[in-house]
Each structure stands twice: as C-alpha cells, then as structure tokens.
Short mmCIF file of C-alpha atoms in Angstrom, two decimals:
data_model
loop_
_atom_site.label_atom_id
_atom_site.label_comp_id
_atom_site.label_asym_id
_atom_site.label_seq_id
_atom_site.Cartn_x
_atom_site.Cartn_y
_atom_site.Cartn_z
CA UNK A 1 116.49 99.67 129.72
CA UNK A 2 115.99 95.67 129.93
CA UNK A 3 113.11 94.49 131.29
CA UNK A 4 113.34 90.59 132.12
CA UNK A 5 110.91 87.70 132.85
CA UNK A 6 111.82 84.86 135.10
CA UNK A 7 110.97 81.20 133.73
CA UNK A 8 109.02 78.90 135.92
CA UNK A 9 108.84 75.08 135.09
CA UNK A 10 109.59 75.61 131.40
CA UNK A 11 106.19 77.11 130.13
CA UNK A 12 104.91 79.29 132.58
CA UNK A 13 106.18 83.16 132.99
CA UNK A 14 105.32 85.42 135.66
CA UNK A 15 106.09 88.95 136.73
CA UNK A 16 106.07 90.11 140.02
CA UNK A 17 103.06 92.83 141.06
CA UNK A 18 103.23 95.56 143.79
CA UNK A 19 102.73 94.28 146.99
CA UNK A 20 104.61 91.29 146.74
CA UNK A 21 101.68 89.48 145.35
CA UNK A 22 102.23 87.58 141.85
CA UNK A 23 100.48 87.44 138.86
CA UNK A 24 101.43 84.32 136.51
CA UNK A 25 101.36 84.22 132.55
CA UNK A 26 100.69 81.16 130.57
CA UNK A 27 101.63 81.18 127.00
CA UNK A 28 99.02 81.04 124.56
CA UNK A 29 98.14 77.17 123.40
CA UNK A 30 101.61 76.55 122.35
CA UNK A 31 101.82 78.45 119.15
CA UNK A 32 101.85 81.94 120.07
CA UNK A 33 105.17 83.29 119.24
CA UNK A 34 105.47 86.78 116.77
CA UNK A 35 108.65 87.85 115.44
CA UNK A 36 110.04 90.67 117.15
CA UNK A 37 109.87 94.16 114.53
CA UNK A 38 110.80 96.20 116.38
CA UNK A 39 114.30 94.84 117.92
CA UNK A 40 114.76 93.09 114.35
CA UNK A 41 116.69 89.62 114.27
CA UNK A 42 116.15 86.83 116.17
CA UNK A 43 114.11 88.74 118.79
CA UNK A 44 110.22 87.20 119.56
CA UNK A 45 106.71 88.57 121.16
CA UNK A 46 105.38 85.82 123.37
CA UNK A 47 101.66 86.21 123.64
CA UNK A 48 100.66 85.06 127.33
CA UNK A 49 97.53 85.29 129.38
CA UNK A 50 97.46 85.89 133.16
CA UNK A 51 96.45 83.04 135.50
CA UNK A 52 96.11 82.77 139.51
CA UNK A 53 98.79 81.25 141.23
CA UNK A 54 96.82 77.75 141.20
CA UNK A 55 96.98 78.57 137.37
CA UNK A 56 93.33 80.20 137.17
CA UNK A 57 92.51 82.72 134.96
CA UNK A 58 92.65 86.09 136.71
CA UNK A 59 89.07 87.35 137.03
CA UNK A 60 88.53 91.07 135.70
CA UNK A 61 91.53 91.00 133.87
CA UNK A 62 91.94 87.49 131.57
CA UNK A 63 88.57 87.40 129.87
CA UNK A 64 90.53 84.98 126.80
CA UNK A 65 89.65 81.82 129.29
CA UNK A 66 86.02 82.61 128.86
CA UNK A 67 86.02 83.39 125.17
CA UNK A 68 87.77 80.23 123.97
CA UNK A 69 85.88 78.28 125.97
CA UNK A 70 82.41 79.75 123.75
CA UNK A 71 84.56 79.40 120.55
CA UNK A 72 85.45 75.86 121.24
CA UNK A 73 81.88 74.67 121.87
CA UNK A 74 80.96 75.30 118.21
CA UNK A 75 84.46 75.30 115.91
CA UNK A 76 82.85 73.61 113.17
CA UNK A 77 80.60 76.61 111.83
CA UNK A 78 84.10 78.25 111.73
CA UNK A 79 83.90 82.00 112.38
CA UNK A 80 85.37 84.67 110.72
CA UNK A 81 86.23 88.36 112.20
CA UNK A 82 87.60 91.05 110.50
CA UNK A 83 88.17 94.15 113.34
CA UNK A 84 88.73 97.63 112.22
CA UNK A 85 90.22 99.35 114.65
CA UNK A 86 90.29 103.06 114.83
CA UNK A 87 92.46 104.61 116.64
CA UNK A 88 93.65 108.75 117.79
CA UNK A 89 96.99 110.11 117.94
CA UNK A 90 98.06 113.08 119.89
CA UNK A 91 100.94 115.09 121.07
CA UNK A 92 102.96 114.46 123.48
CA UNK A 93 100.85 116.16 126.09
CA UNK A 94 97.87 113.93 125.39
CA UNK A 95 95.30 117.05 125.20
CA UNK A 96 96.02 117.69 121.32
CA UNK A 97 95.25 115.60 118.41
CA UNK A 98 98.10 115.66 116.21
CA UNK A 99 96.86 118.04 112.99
CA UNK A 100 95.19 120.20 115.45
CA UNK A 101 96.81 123.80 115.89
CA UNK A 102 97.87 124.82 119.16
CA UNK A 103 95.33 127.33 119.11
CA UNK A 104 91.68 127.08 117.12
CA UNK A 105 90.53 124.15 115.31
CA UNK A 106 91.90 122.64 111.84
CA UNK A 107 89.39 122.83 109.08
CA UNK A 108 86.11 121.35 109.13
CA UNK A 109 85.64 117.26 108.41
CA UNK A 110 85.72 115.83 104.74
CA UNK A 111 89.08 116.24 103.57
CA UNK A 112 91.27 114.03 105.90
CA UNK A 113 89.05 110.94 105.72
CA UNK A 114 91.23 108.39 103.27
CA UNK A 115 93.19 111.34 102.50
CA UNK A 116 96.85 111.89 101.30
CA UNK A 117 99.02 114.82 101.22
CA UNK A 118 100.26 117.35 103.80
CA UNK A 119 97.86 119.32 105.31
CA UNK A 120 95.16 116.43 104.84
CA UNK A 121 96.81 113.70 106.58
CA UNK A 122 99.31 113.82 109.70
CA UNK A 123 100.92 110.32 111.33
CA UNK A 124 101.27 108.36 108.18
CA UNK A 125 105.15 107.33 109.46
CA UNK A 126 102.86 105.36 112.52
CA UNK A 127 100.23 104.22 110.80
CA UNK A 128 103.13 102.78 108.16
CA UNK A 129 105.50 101.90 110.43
CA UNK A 130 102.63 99.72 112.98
CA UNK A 131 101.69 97.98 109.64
CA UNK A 132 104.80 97.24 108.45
CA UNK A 133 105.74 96.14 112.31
CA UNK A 134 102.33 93.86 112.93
CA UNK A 135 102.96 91.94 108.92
CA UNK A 136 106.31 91.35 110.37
CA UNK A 137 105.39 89.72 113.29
CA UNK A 138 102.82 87.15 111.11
CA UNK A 139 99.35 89.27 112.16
CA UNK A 140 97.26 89.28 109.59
CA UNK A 141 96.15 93.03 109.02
CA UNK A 142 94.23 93.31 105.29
CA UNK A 143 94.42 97.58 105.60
CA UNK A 144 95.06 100.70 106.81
CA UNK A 145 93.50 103.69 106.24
CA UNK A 146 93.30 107.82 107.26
CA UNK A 147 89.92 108.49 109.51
CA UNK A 148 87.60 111.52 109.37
CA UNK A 149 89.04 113.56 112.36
CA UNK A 150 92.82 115.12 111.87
CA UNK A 151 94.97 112.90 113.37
CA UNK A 152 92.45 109.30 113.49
CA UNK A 153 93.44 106.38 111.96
CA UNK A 154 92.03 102.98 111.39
CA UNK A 155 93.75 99.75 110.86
CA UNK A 156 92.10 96.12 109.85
CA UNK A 157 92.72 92.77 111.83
CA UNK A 158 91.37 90.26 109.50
CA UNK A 159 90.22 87.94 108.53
CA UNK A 160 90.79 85.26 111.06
CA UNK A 161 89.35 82.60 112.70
CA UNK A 162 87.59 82.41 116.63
CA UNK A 163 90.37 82.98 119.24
CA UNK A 164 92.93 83.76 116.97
CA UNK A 165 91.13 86.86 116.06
CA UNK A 166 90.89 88.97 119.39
CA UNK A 167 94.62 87.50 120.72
CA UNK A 168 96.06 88.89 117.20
CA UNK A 169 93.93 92.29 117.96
CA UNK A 170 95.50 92.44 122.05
CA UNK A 171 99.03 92.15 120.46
CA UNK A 172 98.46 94.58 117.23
CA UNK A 173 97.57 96.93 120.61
CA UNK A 174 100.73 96.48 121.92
CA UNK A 175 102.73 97.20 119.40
CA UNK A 176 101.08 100.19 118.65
CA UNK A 177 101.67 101.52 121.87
CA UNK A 178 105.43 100.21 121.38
CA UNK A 179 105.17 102.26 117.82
CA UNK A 180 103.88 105.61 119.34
CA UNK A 181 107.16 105.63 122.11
CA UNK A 182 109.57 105.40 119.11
CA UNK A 183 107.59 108.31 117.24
CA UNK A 184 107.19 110.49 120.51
CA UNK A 185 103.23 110.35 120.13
CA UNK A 186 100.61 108.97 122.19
CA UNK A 187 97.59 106.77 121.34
CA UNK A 188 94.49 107.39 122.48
CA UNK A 189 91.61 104.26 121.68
CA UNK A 190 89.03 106.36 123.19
CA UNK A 191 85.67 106.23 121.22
CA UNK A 192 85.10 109.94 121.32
CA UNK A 193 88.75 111.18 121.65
CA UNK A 194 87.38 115.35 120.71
CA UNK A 195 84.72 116.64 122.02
CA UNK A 196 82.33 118.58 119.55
CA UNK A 197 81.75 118.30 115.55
CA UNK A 198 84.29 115.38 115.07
CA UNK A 199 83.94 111.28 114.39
CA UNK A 200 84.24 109.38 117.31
CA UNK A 201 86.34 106.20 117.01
CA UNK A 202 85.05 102.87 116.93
CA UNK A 203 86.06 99.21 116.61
CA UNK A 204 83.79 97.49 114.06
CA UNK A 205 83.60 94.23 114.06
CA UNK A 206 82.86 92.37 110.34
CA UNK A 207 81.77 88.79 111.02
CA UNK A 208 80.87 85.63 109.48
CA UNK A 209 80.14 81.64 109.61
CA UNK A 210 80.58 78.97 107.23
CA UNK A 211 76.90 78.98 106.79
CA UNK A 212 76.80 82.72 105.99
CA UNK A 213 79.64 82.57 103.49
CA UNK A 214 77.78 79.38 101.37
CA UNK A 215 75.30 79.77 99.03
CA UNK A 216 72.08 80.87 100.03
CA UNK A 217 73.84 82.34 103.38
CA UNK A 218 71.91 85.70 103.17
CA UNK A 219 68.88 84.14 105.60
CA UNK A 220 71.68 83.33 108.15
CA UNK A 221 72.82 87.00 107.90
CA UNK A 222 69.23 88.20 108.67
CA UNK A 223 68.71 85.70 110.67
CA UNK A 224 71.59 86.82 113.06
CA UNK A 225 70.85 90.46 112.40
CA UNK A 226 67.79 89.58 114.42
CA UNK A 227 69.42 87.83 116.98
CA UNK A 228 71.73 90.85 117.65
CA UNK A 229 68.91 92.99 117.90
CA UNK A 230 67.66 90.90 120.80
CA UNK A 231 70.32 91.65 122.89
CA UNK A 232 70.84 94.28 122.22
CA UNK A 233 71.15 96.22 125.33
CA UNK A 234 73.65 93.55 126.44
CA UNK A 235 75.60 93.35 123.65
CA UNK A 236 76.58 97.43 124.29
CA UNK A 237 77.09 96.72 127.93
CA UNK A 238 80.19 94.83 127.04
CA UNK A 239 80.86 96.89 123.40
CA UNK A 240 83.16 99.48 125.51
CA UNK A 241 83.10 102.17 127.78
CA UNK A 242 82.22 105.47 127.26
CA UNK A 243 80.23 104.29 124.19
CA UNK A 244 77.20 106.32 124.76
CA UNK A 245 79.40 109.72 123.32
CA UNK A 246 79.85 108.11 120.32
CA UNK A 247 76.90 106.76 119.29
CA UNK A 248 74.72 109.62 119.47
CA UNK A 249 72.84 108.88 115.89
CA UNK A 250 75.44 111.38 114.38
CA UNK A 251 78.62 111.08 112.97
CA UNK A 252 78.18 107.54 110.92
CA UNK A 253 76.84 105.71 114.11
CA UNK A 254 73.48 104.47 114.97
CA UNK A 255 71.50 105.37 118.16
CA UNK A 256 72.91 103.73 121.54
CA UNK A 257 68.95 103.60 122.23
CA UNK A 258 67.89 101.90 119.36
CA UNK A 259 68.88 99.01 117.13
CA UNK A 260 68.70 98.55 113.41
CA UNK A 261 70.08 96.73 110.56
CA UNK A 262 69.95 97.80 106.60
CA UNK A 263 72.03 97.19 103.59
CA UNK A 264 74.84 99.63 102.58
CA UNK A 265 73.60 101.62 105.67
CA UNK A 266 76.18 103.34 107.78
CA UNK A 267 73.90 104.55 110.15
CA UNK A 268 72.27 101.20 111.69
CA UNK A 269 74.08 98.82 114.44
CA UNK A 270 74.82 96.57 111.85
CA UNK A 271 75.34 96.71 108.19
CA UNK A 272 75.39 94.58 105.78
CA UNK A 273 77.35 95.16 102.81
CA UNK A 274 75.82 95.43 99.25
CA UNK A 275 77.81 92.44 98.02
CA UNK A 276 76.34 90.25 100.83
CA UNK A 277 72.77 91.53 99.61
CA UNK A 278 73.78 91.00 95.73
CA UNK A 279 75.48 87.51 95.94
CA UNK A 280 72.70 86.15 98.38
CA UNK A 281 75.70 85.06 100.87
CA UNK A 282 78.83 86.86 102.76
CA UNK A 283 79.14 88.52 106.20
CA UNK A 284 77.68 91.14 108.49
CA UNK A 285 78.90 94.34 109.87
CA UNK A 286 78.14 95.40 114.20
CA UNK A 287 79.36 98.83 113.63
CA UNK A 288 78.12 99.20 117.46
CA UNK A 289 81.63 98.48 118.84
CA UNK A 290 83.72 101.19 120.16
CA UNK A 291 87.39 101.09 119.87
CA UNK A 292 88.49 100.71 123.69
CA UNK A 293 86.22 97.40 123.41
CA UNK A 294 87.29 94.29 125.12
CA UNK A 295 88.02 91.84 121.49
CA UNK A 296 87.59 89.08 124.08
CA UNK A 297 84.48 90.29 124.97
CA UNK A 298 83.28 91.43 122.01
CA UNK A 299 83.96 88.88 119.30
CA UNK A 300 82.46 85.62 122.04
CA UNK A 301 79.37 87.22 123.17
CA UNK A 302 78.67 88.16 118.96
CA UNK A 303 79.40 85.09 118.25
CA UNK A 304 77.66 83.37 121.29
CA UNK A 305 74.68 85.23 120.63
CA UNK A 306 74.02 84.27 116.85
CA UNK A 307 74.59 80.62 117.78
CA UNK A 308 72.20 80.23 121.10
CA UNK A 309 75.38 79.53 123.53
CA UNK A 310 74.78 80.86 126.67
CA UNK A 311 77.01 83.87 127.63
CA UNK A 312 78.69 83.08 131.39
CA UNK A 313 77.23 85.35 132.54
CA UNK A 314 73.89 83.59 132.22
CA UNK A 315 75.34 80.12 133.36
#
C-alpha cells in the first residue's frame, strides 16, 4: 500500500485526522532529511513535528517545541547524550517474548545477556538489520547489544549534541517499528515487558557538558549528581510510565523511592563510570530512565536541571 502526504506552501506537510479535524507537520529546522533503508535508492525519511493549524505546537503530543527552546538558551556548554535504549521483542501475538517456550519459562537469567549463539540469543536478524537500517539513514548509533531477558535488546543513540539527540532517538523508534513488520515481530518498549524474575527495560541516558568533559570536570559531575538528586521526584514523573515496576531496587535498578549516585555502581540513579572517576573528567550516567520515556522530555528537563533553567512547567 502507498500512503501519501499532501504539500502545503512548500514546507509544511499535514495529514488529515479523524473527524475532519487536521493536524499539520513542520519539518525539522531545515536539515532533517534520512535516507530511506528500507525502500533503498533515492527514497528519504522526513523528520517533522506536529503544529496547530495557526502553526503551534500541538500540546500533549509535540513536546520538541519545548525542549529546543531549553537547549537553545544555553548551546555554548554544548551537551552531549548518549541513549541506550532497550527494547522487547515478542511474537506475533504480543503475549510471548520471543525465546520464551509456548509453555514454561526458558532458563533462568545470565546466559543471554551480551550473548551469542542459538539457544542464548533470539532476534539478532532485527537487532542487525535496525542497525544496519538507522547507519544508513546518517543516525549515529555507537552499539548494539543482547539484554538479560530472552528476547531484550538494547541499542545506543550517541553521542550527539542537544536537540539532535532525542529527534535522532524518535526516528531510530520508527524504524524499528518499520523493522519488526518486515520480520513479523512486535516491539514492545515497555519498562517491565515480563512479569516476575526478569530485567525490566530501561532507557539510560549517558550525559555530558563541555565543562564535564575538560580537565578537572569531575566537580561538575558531582556537582550535577547533586542537582539530580534534588529533583528528584520530578525528574521520574516525566522518566516514563509504568516506571515504578522496574525500579524496584532489584534487577540492576535503584529504588523509585530513593536517590543515589556512586562510581561503577549499577544500582544507584546515576552512575558514574570508573573512567570519569580515574581521569578526574567525563560524563554521568541517570540509569533512572525507562525505555517508553519521552527523549524530549527526558534529555531537556536533565539538562535543564543541571544548568538552573527553569523547566515550563515552573514558568
């Protein structure tokens, strides 16, 4: 099937809604445009954000307008996020994880995490084929790797800088879904996908400033670590929904209760790596997010927070 979009004016696309009523895309600052993968050729993605009729961004749905307009209040400390997004896939009937036998459970977790080999790791063809897909159309993705349940995967969105970071995250989304149709799968970004003994999936979000990356950066790290903590209850109010099954204190994840930072520590809110602690500069790790999280959300209200710009919320 063909499904078409109708120009308006030269730059602005919109599709029509139920109803009758209209919802208008804008594309993306100009630049936007990812080569098409999956149709091959001469075939492009246009990245677009939803807008109003009078060209507004559509409340509850377009949280980019809000985002950029933190980012762009402070571009010189330059921010970098690197997103790890896990991700589930299941059969065709949405209720089993693929690796999972129709009847019983697979064995126990520790042997799928990172794992190769039949038997230890089941959708390799669309974790390969997504990466391959998302490189094609210029994302920058820096990894991909088997999770600790049967049938979880995690890719990496990363580095980039401010905006760019959650738009390249929305479309790497997209064509996963586009990835599962061609494989007959579905994908499930639900943070705790099975219930019982098994990881949950989350969306962690590595980040950085210039200051944190020079020499002598490691007092910015705490010093944001600390900020984080502060809002803490905030920051998981907008860190996704259904959160609170995943981070039970179990399972890799710190406490939805409580907040706490450590090095090498996979068990606080935030971690910072060993090489951060070592070299005296680097980056920080909010392993709080979950992976149905907003990256519009997410990555401004981080990044708002460490740098004392008021959320809009508060405005």
């Amino acid at each position: 099937k063909q499904w078409y979009q109708r120009r308006v004016h030269g730059k602005q696309w919109y599709q029509r809604r139920v109803h009758g009523k209209q919802w208008y895309q804008r594309r993306v600052h100009g630049k936007q445009w990812y080569q098409r993968r999956v149709h091959g050729g001469r075939h492009k993605l246009v990245f677009c954000e939803t807008m109003t009729p009078d060209m507004k961004p559509l409340k509850g749905f377009n949280n980019r307008a809000d985002a950029k307009a933190i980012f762009d209040q402070k571009l010189e400390t330059v921010p970098w996020f690197g997103i790890e997004q896990e991700y589930t896939l299941f059969e065709p009937d949405g209720v089993r994880p693929i690796g999972f036998p129709e009847t019983g459970l697979p064995a126990a977790q520790g042997q799928y995490y990172c794992s190769v080999g039949t038997g230890n790791a089941f959708g390799r063809m669309v974790a390969d084929c997504h990466y391959n897909a998302c490189m094609y159309a210029g994302l920058t993705l820096s990894g991909t790797n088997a999770e600790v349940m049967p049938g979880q995967w995690e890719y990496q969105v990363g580095p980039v800088e401010g905006i760019d970071s959650p738009d390249q995250l929305w479309l790497s989304r997209y064509i996963m879904e586009r990835v599962c149709e061609m494989f007959g799968v579905r994908v499930s970004w639900d943070p705790k996908p099975k219930a019982g003994d098994w990881n949950g999936a989350g969306c962690h979000c590595n980040f950085s400033t210039k200051a944190m990356r020079e020499d002598g950066g490691y007092a910015h790290i705490e010093a944001a670590c600390k900020k984080l903590g502060e809002k803490h209850k905030e920051l998981i109010a907008v860190y996704g929904e259904g959160n609170a099954d995943r981070l039970t204190g179990a399972h890799e994840t710190a406490s939805i209760d409580t907040f706490s930072y450590d090095v090498a520590n996979r068990g606080c809110s935030i971690r910072i790596p060993r090489e951060a602690a070592r070299d005296g500069k680097g980056y920080l790790e909010d392993r709080r997010p979950a992976s149905n999280m907003d990256p519009y959300l997410v990555t401004s209200r981080l990044f708002a927070t460490v740098e004392g710009i008021k959320w809009p919320e508060e405005q």
